[in-house]
Every structure is written in C-alpha cells, then in structure tokens.
CSV table of C-alpha atoms and ligand atoms in Angstrom, one decimal:
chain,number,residue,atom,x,y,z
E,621,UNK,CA,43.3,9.0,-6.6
E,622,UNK,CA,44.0,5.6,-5.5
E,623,UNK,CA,43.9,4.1,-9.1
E,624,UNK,CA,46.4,6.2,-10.0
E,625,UNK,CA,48.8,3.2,-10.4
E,626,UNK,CA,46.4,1.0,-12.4
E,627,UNK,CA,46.3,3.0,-14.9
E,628,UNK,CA,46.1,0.4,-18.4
E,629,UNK,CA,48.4,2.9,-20.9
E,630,UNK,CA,48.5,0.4,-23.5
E,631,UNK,CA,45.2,0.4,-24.7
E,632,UNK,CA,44.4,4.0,-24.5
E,633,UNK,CA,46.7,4.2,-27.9
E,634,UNK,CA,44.5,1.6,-29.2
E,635,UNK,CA,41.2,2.8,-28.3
E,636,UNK,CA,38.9,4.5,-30.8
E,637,UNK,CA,37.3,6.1,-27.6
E,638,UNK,CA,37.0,10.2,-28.0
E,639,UNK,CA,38.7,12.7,-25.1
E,640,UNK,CA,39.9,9.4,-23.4
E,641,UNK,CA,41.8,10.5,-20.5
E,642,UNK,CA,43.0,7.0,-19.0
E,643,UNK,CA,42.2,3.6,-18.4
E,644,UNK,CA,41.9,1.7,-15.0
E,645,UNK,CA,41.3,-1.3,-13.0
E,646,UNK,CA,41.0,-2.2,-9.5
E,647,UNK,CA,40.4,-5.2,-7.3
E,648,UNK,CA,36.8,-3.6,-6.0
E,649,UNK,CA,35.2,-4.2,-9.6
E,650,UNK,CA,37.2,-7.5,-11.2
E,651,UNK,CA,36.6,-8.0,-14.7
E,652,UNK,CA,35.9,-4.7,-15.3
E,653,UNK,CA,37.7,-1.5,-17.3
E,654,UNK,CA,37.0,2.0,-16.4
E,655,UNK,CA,38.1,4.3,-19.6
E,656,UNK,CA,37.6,7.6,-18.4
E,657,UNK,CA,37.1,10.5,-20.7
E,658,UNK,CA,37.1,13.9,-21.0
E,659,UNK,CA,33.5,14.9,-22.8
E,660,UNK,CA,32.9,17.4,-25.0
E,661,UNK,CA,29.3,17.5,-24.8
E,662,UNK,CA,26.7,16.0,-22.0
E,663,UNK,CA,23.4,16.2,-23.9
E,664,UNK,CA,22.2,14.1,-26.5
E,665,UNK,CA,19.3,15.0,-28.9
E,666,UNK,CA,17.1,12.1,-29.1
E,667,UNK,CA,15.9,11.8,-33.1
E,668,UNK,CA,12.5,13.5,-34.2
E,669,UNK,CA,11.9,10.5,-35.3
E,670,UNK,CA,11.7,8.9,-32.2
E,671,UNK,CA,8.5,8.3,-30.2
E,672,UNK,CA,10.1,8.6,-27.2
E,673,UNK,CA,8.8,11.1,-24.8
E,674,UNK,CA,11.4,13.2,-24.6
E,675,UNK,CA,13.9,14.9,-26.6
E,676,UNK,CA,17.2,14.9,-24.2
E,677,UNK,CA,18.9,12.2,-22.5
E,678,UNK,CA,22.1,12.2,-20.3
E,679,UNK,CA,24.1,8.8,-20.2
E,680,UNK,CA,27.1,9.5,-17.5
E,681,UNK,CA,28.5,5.4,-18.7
E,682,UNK,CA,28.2,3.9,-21.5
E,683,UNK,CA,28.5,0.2,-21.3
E,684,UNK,CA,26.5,-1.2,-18.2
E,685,UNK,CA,27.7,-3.7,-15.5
E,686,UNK,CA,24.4,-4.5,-15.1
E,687,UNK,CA,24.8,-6.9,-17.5
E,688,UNK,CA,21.5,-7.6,-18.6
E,689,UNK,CA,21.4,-10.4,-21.0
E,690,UNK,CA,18.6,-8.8,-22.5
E,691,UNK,CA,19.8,-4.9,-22.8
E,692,UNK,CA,19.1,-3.2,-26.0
E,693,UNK,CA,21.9,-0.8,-25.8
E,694,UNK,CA,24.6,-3.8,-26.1
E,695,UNK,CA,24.4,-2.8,-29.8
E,696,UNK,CA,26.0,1.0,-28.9
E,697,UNK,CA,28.9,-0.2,-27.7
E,698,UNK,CA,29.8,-1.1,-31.2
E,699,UNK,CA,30.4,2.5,-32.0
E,700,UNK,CA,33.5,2.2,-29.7
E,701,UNK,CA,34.9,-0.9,-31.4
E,702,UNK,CA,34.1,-3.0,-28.5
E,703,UNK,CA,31.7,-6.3,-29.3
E,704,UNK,CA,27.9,-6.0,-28.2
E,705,UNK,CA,28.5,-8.9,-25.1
E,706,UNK,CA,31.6,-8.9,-22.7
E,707,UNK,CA,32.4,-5.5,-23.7
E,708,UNK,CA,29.3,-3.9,-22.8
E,709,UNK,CA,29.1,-5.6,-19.5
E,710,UNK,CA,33.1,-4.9,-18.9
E,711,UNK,CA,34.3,-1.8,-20.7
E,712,UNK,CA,32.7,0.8,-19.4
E,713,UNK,CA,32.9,4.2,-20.5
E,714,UNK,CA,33.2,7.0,-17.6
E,715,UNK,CA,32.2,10.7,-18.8
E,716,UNK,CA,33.7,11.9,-15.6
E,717,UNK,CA,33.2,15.8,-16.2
E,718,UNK,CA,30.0,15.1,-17.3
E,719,UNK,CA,28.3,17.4,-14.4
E,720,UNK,CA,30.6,20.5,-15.4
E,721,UNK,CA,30.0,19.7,-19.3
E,722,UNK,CA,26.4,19.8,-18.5
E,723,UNK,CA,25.9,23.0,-16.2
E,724,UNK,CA,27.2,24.8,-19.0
E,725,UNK,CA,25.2,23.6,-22.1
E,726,UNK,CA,22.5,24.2,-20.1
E,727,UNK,CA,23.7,28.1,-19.1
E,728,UNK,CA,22.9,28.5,-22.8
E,729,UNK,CA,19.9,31.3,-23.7
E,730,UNK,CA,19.1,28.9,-25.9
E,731,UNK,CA,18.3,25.7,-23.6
E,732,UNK,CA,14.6,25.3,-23.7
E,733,UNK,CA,14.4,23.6,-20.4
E,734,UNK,CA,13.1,20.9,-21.8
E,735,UNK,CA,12.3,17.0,-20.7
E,736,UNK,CA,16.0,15.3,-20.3
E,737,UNK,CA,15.8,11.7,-19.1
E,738,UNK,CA,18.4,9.8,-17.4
E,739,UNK,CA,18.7,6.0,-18.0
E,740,UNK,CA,17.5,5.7,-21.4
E,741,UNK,CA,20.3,4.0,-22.5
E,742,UNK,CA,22.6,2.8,-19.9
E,743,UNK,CA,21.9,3.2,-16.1
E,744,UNK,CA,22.6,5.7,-14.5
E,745,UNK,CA,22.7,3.9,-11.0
E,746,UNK,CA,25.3,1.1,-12.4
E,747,UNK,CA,27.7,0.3,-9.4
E,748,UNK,CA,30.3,2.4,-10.9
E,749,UNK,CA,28.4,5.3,-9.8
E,750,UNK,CA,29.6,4.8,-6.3
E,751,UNK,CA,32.4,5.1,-7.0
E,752,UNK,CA,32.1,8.0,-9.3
E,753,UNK,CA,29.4,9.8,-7.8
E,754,UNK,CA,28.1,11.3,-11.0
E,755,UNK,CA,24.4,11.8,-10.5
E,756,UNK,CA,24.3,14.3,-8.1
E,757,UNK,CA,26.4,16.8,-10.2
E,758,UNK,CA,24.1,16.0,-13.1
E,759,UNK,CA,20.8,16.1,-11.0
E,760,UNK,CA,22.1,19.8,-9.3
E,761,UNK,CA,22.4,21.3,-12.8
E,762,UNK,CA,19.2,20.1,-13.8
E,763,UNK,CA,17.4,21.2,-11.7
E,764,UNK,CA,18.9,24.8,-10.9
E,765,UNK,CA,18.2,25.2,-15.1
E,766,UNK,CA,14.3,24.8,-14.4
E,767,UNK,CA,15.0,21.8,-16.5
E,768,UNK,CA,12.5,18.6,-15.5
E,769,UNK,CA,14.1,15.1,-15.3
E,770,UNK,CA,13.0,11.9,-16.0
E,771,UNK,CA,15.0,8.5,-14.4
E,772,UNK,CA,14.5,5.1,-14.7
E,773,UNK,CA,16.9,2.6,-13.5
E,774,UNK,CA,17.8,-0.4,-11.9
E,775,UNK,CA,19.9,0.7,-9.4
E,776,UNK,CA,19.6,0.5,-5.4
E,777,UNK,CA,22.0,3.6,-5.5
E,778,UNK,CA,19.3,6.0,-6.3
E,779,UNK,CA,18.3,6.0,-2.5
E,780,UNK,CA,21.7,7.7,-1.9
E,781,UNK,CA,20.3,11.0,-3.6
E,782,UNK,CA,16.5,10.4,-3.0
E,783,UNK,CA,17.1,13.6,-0.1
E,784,UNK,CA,18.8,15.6,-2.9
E,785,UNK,CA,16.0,14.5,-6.0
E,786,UNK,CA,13.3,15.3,-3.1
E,787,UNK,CA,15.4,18.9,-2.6
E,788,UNK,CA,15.2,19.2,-6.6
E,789,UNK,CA,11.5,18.2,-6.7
E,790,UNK,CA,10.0,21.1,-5.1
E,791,UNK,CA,11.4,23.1,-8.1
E,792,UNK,CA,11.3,21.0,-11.3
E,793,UNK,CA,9.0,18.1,-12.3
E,794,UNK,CA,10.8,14.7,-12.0
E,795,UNK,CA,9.4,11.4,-12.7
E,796,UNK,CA,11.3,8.8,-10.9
E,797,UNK,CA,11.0,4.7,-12.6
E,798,UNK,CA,12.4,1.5,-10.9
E,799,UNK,CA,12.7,-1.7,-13.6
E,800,UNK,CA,12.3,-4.7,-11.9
E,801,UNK,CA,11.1,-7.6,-14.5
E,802,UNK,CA,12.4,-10.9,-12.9
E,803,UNK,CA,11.0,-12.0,-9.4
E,804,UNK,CA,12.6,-15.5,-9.0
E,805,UNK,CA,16.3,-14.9,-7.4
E,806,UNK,CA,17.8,-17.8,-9.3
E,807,UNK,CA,16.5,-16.3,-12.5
E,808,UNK,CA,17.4,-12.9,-11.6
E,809,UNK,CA,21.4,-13.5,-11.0
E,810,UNK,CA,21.2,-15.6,-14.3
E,811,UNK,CA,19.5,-12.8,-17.1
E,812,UNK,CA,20.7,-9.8,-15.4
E,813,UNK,CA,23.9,-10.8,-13.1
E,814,UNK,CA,25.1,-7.3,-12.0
E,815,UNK,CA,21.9,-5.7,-10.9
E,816,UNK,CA,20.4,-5.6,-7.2
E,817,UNK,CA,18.2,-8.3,-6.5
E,818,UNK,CA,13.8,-7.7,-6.7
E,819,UNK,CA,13.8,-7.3,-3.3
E,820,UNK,CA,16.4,-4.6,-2.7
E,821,UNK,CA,14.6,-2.6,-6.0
E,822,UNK,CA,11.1,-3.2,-4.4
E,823,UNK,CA,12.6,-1.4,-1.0
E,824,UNK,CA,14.0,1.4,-3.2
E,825,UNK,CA,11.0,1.5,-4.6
E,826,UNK,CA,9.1,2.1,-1.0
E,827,UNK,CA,11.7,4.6,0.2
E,828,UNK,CA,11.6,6.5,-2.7
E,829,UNK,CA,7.4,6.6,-2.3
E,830,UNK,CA,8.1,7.5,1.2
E,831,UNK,CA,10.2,10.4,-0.2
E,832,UNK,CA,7.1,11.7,-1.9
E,833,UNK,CA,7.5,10.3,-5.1
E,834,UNK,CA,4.8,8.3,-7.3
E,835,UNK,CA,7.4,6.1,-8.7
E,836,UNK,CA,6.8,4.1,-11.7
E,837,UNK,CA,8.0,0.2,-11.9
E,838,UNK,CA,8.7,-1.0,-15.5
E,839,UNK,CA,7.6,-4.6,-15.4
E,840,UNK,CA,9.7,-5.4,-18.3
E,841,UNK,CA,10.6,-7.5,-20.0
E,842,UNK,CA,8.3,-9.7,-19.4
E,843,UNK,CA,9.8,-13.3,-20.9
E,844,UNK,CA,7.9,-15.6,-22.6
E,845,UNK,CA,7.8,-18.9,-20.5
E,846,UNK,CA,10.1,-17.6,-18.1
E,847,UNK,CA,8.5,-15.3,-16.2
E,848,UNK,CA,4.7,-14.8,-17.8
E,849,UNK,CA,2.7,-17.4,-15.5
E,850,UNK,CA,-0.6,-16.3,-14.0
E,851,UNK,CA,1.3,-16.9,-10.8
E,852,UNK,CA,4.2,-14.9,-12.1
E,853,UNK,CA,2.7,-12.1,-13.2
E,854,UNK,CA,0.4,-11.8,-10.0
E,855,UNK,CA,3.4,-12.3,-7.5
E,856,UNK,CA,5.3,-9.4,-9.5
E,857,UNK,CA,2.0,-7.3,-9.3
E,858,UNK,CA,1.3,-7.6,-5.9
E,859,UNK,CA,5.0,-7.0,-5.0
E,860,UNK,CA,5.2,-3.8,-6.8
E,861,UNK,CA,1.6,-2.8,-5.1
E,862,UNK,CA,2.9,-3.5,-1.8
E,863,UNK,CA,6.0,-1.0,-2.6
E,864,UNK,CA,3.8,1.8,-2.6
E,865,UNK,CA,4.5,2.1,-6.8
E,866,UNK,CA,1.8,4.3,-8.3
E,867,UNK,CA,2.1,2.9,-11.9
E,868,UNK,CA,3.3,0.4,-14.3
E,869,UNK,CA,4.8,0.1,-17.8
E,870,UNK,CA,4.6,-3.4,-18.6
E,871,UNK,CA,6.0,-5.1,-21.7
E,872,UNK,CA,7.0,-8.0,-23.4
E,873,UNK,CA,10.9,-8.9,-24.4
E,874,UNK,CA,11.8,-7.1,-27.4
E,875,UNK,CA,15.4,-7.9,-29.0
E,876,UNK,CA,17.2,-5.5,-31.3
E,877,UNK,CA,20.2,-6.5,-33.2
E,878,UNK,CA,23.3,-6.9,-30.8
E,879,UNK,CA,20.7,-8.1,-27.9
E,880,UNK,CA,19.5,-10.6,-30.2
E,881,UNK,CA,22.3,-12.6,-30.8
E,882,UNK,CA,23.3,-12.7,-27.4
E,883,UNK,CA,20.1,-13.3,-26.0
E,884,UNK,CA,19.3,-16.4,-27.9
E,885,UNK,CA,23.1,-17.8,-27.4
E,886,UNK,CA,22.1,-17.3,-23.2
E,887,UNK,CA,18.3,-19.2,-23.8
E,888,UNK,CA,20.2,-22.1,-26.1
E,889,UNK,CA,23.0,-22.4,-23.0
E,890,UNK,CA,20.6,-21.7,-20.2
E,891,UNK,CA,16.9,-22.8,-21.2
E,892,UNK,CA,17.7,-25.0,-24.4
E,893,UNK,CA,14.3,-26.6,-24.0
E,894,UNK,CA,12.9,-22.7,-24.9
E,895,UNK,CA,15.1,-22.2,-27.8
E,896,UNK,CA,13.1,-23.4,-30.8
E,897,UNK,CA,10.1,-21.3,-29.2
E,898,UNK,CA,12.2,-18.2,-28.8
E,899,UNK,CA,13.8,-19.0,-32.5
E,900,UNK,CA,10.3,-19.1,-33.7
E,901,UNK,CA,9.2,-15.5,-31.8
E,902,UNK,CA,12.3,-13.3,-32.6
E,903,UNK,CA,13.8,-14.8,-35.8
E,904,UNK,CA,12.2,-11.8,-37.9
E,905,UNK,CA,11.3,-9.2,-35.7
E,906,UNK,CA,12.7,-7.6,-32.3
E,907,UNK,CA,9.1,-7.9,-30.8
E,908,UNK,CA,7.3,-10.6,-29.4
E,909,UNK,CA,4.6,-12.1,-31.9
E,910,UNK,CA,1.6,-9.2,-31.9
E,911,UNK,CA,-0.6,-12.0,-30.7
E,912,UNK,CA,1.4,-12.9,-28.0
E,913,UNK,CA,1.7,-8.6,-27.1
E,914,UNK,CA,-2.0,-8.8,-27.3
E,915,UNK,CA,-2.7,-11.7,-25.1
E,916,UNK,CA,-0.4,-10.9,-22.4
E,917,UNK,CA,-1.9,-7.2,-21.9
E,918,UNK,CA,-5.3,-9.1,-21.6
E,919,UNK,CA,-4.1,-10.7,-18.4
E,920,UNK,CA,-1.9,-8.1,-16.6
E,921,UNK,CA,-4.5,-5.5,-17.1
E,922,UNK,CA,-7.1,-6.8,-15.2
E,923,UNK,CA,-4.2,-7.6,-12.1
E,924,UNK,CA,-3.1,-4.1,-12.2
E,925,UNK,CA,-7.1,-2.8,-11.7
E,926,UNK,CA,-7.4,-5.3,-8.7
E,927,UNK,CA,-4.1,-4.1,-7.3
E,928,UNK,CA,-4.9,-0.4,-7.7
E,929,UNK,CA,-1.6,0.5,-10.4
E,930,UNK,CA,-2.6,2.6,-13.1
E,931,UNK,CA,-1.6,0.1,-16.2
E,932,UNK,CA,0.5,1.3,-19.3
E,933,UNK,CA,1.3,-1.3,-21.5
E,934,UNK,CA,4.2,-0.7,-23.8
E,935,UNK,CA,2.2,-1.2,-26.8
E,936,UNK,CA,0.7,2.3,-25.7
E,937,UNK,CA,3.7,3.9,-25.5
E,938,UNK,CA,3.0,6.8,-27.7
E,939,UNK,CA,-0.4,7.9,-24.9
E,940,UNK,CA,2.2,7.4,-22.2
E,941,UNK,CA,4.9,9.6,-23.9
E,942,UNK,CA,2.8,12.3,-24.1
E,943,UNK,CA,1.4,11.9,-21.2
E,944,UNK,CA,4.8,12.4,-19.7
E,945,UNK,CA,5.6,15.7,-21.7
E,946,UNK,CA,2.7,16.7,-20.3
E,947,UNK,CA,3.5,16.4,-16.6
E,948,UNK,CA,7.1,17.4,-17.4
E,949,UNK,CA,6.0,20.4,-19.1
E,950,UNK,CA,4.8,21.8,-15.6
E,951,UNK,CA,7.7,22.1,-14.4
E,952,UNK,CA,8.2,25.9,-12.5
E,953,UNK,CA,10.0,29.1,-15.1
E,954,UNK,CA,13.6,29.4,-14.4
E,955,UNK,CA,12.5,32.8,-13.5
E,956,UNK,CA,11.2,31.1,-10.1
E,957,UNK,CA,14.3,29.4,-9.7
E,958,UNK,CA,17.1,30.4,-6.6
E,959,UNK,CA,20.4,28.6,-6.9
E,960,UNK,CA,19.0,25.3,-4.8
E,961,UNK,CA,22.0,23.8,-3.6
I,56,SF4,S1,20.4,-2.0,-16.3
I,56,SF4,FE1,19.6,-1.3,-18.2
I,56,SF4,S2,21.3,-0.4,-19.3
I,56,SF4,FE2,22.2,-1.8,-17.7
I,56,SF4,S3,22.5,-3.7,-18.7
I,56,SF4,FE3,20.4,-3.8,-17.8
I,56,SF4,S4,19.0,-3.1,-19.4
I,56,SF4,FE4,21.1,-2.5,-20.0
C-alpha cells in the first residue's frame, strides 16, 4: 500500500487503542492520523435503555473528519485517550477488517436479523471512506444475512454505492437519511468544516430518490439564532422538498458533555454576540429550553404540510423509532435470500 512508508511507529507504543495495527499519514488528508486496527468484533449492542430505534449499530471510524463543531460523539473519543476536539476531528480510528469481522458475527444461528444502523455515531461516508472503501463490504454482509439497515449520514460518498444499496434493497428493508442542518455556505464551512456543502447533500439526496429510495433529511440541528429564521427555516424546507426527500426529522441543538464545551468555546470565538444567549440555553441541560423545542416545532410543522414532507420532530422520537422497527421489521426471511453479490 502506498502509505506503507508513513507509517507513525512511535505512537502505536503509546496508544491505548485495542488490535492497533499501524499508524499513518499522508499528504491527501493533512492534519489527519489514520490508526488502523485489527477488530475483534463489528457489532455494537445499543443499551435497552436506549430509545433509539434500533438495537445494532456498525461504526467502521471512530473519530469523524467531518468535524462538526456540534457532534455529540466528540465525547467517545475520550475512551481512546484522545481529547473530545482536535482529536476527534484528526485521529481517526480505521476498523479496516470490519467487513470480514462482520460477515461472520452475523453467520451466527444466533443473529436475529435484526435493525443495524450505520452512522449513529460517526459517519460512515467521512472522506476516509474513499480511501478505505469500507461500506460496501459492510452493506454486502448485511444484506446477504436478511439483516435490514438503517444509514444516515453526511456524506456525498453514499452515491458511490447507491447501485449496490439499490441491489441490496430488493432483498432487505433499508432506510436511507441525508443530515443537512446549515444552508448558508459561509456558515456551513464554519460549524461543520469537513463535510460536503448543502448543495452537494441536496443532489445526493435527489440521486438517491431517483434510485428508488424515500430518503429522509435530518434538519438538524437547528441553531438558535443561527439558522432558525422564518426565512431560514423555509429556504431549508423548500430545498429538501425540491430534492425529492419524502420526510424530515427536525430538531433543535442539543449538547452533551464533550460537545458542550467545545461548542460554546466556537459561539464565544465565532458569534460572541450569541454567547450569553447560548450560556443561558445549555448551561444546565444538553437540550434547548422546552419552550424554545416547543415553539420552533410550531413553525416548521406547518412548512413541512405546505411542502408535502411528512414532519417528525425530534421531540417525537420514541413514535418515529418505532415506527422505524416497524418498516425494518419487513424485511424478507433469510430463507428467501440467494447470495446477492
Ligand atoms: S458528520 Fe456526524 S459524526 Fe461526523 S462530525 Fe458531523 S455530527 Fe459528528
């Protein structure tokens, strides 16, 4: 491989990262580490607990060069001994036989087939991935288990396998989701530098309706005074309508520890005039004040009606959830199932 001679031996000695294999740089992603490991496992049993709606998830990466200022999985990357800002944007974690790893946990008799979702936790579609080439391993295996998917993400890569998830659709249930939250270009590069601009997400968006897909855009998060105008929030609606999106998850900005602090240190740099109002909204809770929550549903719901999206606000997460188990639930009996590709 033509990294081969980048590889960083130093800090693999120093790195509490499990089944790391090597670490390596090169010129096409500056500023950034790959530390690529050998994984044990590839699925991840989201808690009981959890009212997410389902109970798998598959993260190829961890860490995200996607660098969203906002991103709630910043905090993770603490687990590795790296710090919840740079690191997470910089070190990136590369699970690189995560497709083999997978095909086999899910050769298991006991492998329910159920729900796994992709990009619950760090994208799936980060640049890396091109370089990598991950997902389609990991989208193969799924689907020649009988085993629906679910994939959200920011990344204009997806339209690379949309012929492949298209393949894979006629056999298992997969609900594709596009996050696009910031429509102003300036805004954009400055909250979440490393992803694709609205534009380029709205057009994967369209090709991936024109693949047959009723994509879902999460509209989220929605910032308070940054992006939640009337005029805002109708441009953004009437953008994702035009995409041919069937649905969408809106929300306000939540921040969980990790996020938080690194959140409020970007609005105090970036936006100091929004600091004592953001100070005032997150100092005890992740979430938005419930009156603000409230407020802003009031006003999106009646733009997604006129635009013809089905709404979902995040507040109603629990209906959507199952809503989703529901549809994933249809997905064919592996007894149906030929080796697809
Ligand atoms: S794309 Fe998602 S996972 Fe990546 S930094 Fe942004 S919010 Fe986090």
């Amino acid at each position: 491989m033509r990294w081969s001679g980048q590889t960083i031996d130093r800090q693999q000695e120093a790195l509490p990262i499990p089944g790391l294999a090597r670490s390596v740089r090169t010129p096409e992603f500056a500023g950034i580490t790959f530390h690529e490991v050998i994984a044990k496992s590839a699925l991840n049993r989201v808690p009981a607990a959890s009212s997410m709606p389902f109970s798998w998830t598959v993260n190829p990466y961890r860490g995200c060069a996607h660098s969203c200022v906002y991103c709630f999985a910043r905090n993770t990357h603490r687990y590795l001994d790296f710090d919840a800002g740079d690191d997470f944007d910089r070190q990136i974690v590369v699970k690189t036989n995560v497709a083999a790893v997978l095909r086999a946990e899910l050769g298991r008799r006991s492998w329910r087939r159920e729900l796994v979702a992709l990009g619950s936790n760090t994208d799936p579609y980060q640049r890396a991935e091109g370089r990598y080439g991950l997902m389609p391993g990991i989208i193969r295996a799924l689907a020649e288990s009988g085993t629906p998917i679910s994939l959200l993400t920011k990344g204009t890569l997806l339209r690379r396998d949309l012929p492949l998830l298209a393949q894979a659709a006629e056999h298992v249930a997969i609900d594709l989701a596009m996050s696009i939250a910031v429509f102003d270009d300036d805004l954009q590069r400055a909250v979440e530098p490393g992803t694709p601009s609205a534009a380029a997400r709205l057009a994967t968006v369209r090709a991936a309706a024109e693949a047959g897909f009723d994509v879902t855009v999460f509209l989220m998060p929605i910032l308070p005074w940054l992006t939640d105008s009337d005029d805002d929030l109708e441009r953004a609606v009437a953008a994702i309508a035009d995409a041919g999106a069937r649905r969408v998850v809106f929300g306000a900005l939540h921040l969980r520890p990790g996020a938080k602090e690194w959140f409020l240190e970007w609005i105090a740099r970036e936006h100091p005039e929004l600091e004592r109002g953001y100070a005032r909204f997150y100092a005890h809770d992740s979430y938005a004040p419930a009156a603000y929550r409230r407020r802003l549903a009031e006003r999106v719901r009646p733009l997604l009606r006129r635009y013809g999206l089905a709404p979902v606000d995040d507040d109603d997460q629990p209906e959507a959830r199952r809503a989703a188990r529901a549809s994933a639930s249809s997905a064919l009996s592996p007894a149906a199932l030929p080796t697809l590709f």
